[in-house]
Coordinates of C-alpha atoms and ligand atoms in Angstrom, one line a residue:
Chain A
M1 CA -0.2 0.0 0.1
K2 CA 1.2 3.3 -1.0
E3 CA -0.1 5.5 1.7
K4 CA -0.9 4.6 5.5
P5 CA -4.8 4.2 5.8
K6 CA -6.3 7.2 7.7
V7 CA -8.9 7.2 10.3
Y8 CA -10.9 10.1 11.9
A9 CA -12.4 9.4 15.0
L10 CA -14.0 10.5 18.3
S11 CA -12.3 9.4 21.3
T12 CA -15.3 7.8 23.2
C13 CA -17.0 6.6 20.5
P14 CA -17.1 2.8 20.9
Y15 CA -17.6 1.8 16.9
C16 CA -14.4 3.8 16.7
K17 CA -12.4 2.2 18.9
R18 CA -13.4 -1.1 17.2
T19 CA -12.1 0.4 14.0
K20 CA -8.8 0.9 15.5
R21 CA -8.6 -2.4 17.2
F22 CA -9.3 -3.8 14.2
L23 CA -6.6 -2.2 12.3
E24 CA -4.3 -3.2 14.9
E25 CA -5.1 -6.7 15.0
H26 CA -4.4 -6.8 11.4
K27 CA -1.1 -4.9 11.8
I28 CA -2.3 -2.4 9.8
V29 CA 0.1 1.2 10.2
Y30 CA -2.4 3.8 10.1
D31 CA -2.8 7.5 11.1
C32 CA -5.7 8.5 13.5
V33 CA -7.2 11.7 14.5
D34 CA -9.0 11.9 17.6
V35 CA -11.1 15.0 16.5
D36 CA -12.6 15.6 19.9
L37 CA -9.3 15.9 21.2
L38 CA -7.9 18.8 18.5
A39 CA -7.5 22.1 19.6
D40 CA -10.5 24.5 18.0
N41 CA -8.8 25.9 15.2
K42 CA -7.7 22.3 14.1
Q43 CA -11.1 20.4 14.7
D44 CA -13.1 22.7 12.8
E45 CA -10.4 21.9 9.9
A46 CA -10.6 18.2 10.4
L47 CA -14.3 18.3 11.0
E48 CA -14.6 20.4 7.4
E49 CA -12.4 17.6 5.8
V50 CA -14.6 15.2 7.2
E51 CA -17.9 16.8 6.0
K52 CA -16.4 17.4 2.5
L53 CA -15.3 13.5 2.0
T54 CA -18.5 12.2 3.5
G55 CA -20.9 14.8 3.4
R56 CA -21.9 14.5 7.3
R57 CA -20.2 14.4 10.4
S58 CA -20.4 10.7 11.7
F59 CA -17.5 8.7 13.1
P60 CA -15.3 6.6 12.4
V61 CA -14.3 7.6 8.9
V62 CA -11.6 5.3 7.3
I63 CA -9.7 6.4 4.3
I64 CA -8.1 3.9 2.5
G65 CA -6.2 5.0 -1.1
K66 CA -9.5 6.0 -2.9
E67 CA -12.0 4.1 -0.5
I68 CA -13.9 6.0 2.4
I69 CA -15.7 4.0 5.0
V70 CA -18.0 5.6 7.2
G71 CA -19.1 3.7 10.4
H72 CA -17.4 0.3 11.8
D73 CA -17.6 -1.9 9.1
E74 CA -15.1 -4.9 8.7
D75 CA -16.4 -6.6 5.6
K76 CA -15.6 -3.0 4.0
L77 CA -12.0 -2.7 5.8
R78 CA -11.0 -6.2 5.0
K79 CA -12.1 -5.8 1.0
A80 CA -10.6 -2.4 0.8
L81 CA -7.4 -3.6 2.7
K82 CA -7.4 -6.9 0.5
L83 CA -7.5 -9.0 3.7
Chain B
M1 CA -62.8 25.5 42.3
S2 CA -58.7 26.4 42.0
D3 CA -57.1 28.1 39.5
A4 CA -53.6 27.4 40.6
K5 CA -51.7 25.9 38.2
P6 CA -50.1 22.4 39.1
E7 CA -46.8 22.4 40.6
R8 CA -43.9 21.3 38.3
V9 CA -40.3 20.2 39.0
Y10 CA -37.4 21.0 36.7
C11 CA -35.2 18.8 35.7
P12 CA -31.5 19.7 35.4
V13 CA -30.5 17.0 32.7
C14 CA -33.6 17.3 30.2
L15 CA -34.4 20.8 31.2
A16 CA -38.1 20.0 31.3
R17 CA -40.6 20.5 33.9
F18 CA -42.6 17.7 35.0
K19 CA -45.8 17.4 37.1
F20 CA -45.0 17.4 41.1
Q21 CA -47.3 14.4 42.3
E22 CA -49.0 14.2 45.5
G23 CA -47.1 12.9 48.6
W24 CA -43.9 14.3 47.2
K25 CA -41.8 16.9 49.6
E26 CA -39.1 18.7 50.1
G27 CA -35.9 16.1 49.8
S28 CA -38.2 13.4 48.4
T29 CA -36.1 11.0 45.9
V30 CA -38.2 11.0 42.5
T31 CA -37.5 10.1 38.7
C32 CA -38.2 12.3 35.9
P33 CA -40.5 10.8 33.9
I34 CA -39.0 12.3 30.9
C35 CA -35.4 11.3 30.9
G36 CA -35.1 9.1 33.7
Q37 CA -32.7 10.9 36.0
K38 CA -32.9 10.2 40.0
L39 CA -33.7 13.7 41.2
T40 CA -34.0 14.8 45.3
L41 CA -36.5 17.6 45.5
R42 CA -35.8 21.1 46.4
R43 CA -37.7 24.1 46.9
T44 CA -36.8 27.3 45.6
P45 CA -38.4 31.0 45.0
E46 CA -39.1 30.1 41.7
G47 CA -40.4 26.5 42.1
W48 CA -39.5 23.0 42.5
V49 CA -36.1 21.9 41.2
G50 CA -34.5 18.3 41.4
D51 CA -30.8 17.9 42.2
R52 CA -28.6 15.1 40.8
P53 CA -28.0 13.1 44.0
D54 CA -24.9 11.0 42.3
K55 CA -24.2 13.7 39.8
G56 CA -21.2 12.7 37.3
T57 CA -20.7 9.3 38.6
E58 CA -20.7 5.5 36.7
K59 CA -24.0 5.1 39.2
E60 CA -25.5 8.0 38.2
I61 CA -25.4 7.1 34.5
R62 CA -26.0 3.5 35.0
E63 CA -29.4 4.5 36.8
R64 CA -30.8 6.8 34.3
A65 CA -30.2 4.9 31.4
E66 CA -31.5 1.7 32.9
A67 CA -34.5 4.1 33.9
Y68 CA -35.1 5.5 30.6
A69 CA -34.9 2.2 29.1
R70 CA -37.7 1.0 31.6
L71 CA -39.9 4.0 31.0
K72 CA -39.8 3.7 27.4
G73 CA -39.7 -0.1 27.0
Y74 CA -36.4 -0.1 25.1
V75 CA -33.3 -2.3 25.3
F76 CA -29.8 -2.5 25.3
N77 CA -27.6 -4.8 23.3
E78 CA -23.8 -6.3 23.5
M79 CA -22.9 -2.6 23.2
K80 CA -24.1 -1.4 26.2
E81 CA -21.0 -1.8 28.3
E82 CA -18.6 0.4 25.8
I83 CA -21.2 3.0 25.2
L84 CA -21.4 3.2 28.9
Q85 CA -17.7 3.7 29.1
G86 CA -17.8 6.4 26.4
L87 CA -20.1 8.4 28.4
L88 CA -18.1 8.0 31.3
G89 CA -15.2 9.3 28.7
K90 CA -17.4 12.2 27.9
N91 CA -18.0 13.3 31.3
R92 CA -14.4 13.3 32.1
R93 CA -13.1 15.0 29.1
F94 CA -16.1 17.4 28.5
G95 CA -17.8 17.7 32.0
D96 CA -21.1 15.9 31.3
F97 CA -22.7 12.4 30.1
Y98 CA -23.0 13.7 26.2
C99 CA -23.7 11.3 23.3
P100 CA -20.2 9.3 23.2
C101 CA -20.6 9.2 19.4
R102 CA -21.5 12.9 18.9
M103 CA -19.1 16.0 18.7
E104 CA -21.9 18.3 20.6
H105 CA -21.4 19.0 24.2
T106 CA -24.5 21.1 24.9
P107 CA -27.4 20.1 27.3
E108 CA -29.4 18.8 24.6
F109 CA -27.0 16.1 23.7
Q110 CA -26.9 15.0 27.6
C111 CA -27.9 11.2 27.3
P112 CA -30.8 10.3 26.3
C113 CA -30.5 13.2 24.0
K114 CA -33.1 15.4 22.8
P115 CA -33.4 13.5 19.6
T116 CA -33.9 10.2 21.2
R117 CA -36.7 11.9 23.7
G118 CA -38.2 13.0 20.8
G119 CA -38.6 9.8 19.4
D120 CA -35.7 8.5 17.2
V121 CA -35.7 4.8 18.8
D122 CA -39.7 4.5 17.6
R123 CA -38.6 6.4 13.9
N124 CA -34.9 4.4 13.7
G125 CA -35.3 1.4 15.6
K126 CA -32.2 2.9 17.8
C127 CA -30.7 6.0 19.0
Y128 CA -27.7 7.9 17.2
C129 CA -25.1 5.9 19.3
G130 CA -26.9 2.5 19.1
F131 CA -27.4 2.7 22.7
F132 CA -31.3 2.4 23.3
W133 CA -33.1 0.3 21.0
K134 CA -36.8 -0.8 20.2
S135 CA -37.7 -3.7 21.1
Q136 CA -38.7 -6.7 19.1
Ligands
ZN201 ZN1 -35.3 14.9 33.3

């Protein structure tokens, strides 16, 4: 994989936790942003990015190459990661 | 004949006023019929208010969620404990039990949030976070 997968998450969201755990269990190296823990200006940027990518403010958002997965979805993660 | 309005109790969780019932008095422990919060009654010059006896504790949010589910006939699923952990995280980081799956930290998103109290579970089968579920 050329680019590392990127995860937008909320630190308190159990579905985001499951997505992170899934990636870790499959030894996937990824970048992660806990949007709720960002400083205000960074947080606005991240929220705008999430909205631009998905049309809403729902978490987690996983970006794998051209694939954008909203919500914890192991089938979609497997497919996008070719697991 | 009395034209006195029925007395009401202010709930600091759902911010609604519910009907004061006969037999209640200062210090009575009651449950908000709208959000399930346990409250201790206190009389103020503005009327009755409920205080949160276990404010900010795990006991409080567990009891509130259980009571709300009981009031509405909703059920939980296997995510219950993880979502409760998320609610505790919100309280630690943002000061109260806000929806763990949302960015909003305002009173209307205190669990059970306003959309939930407004019928989201009946419409969608579950609340936004998948905490409360319509029973089959
Ligand atoms: Zn209430």
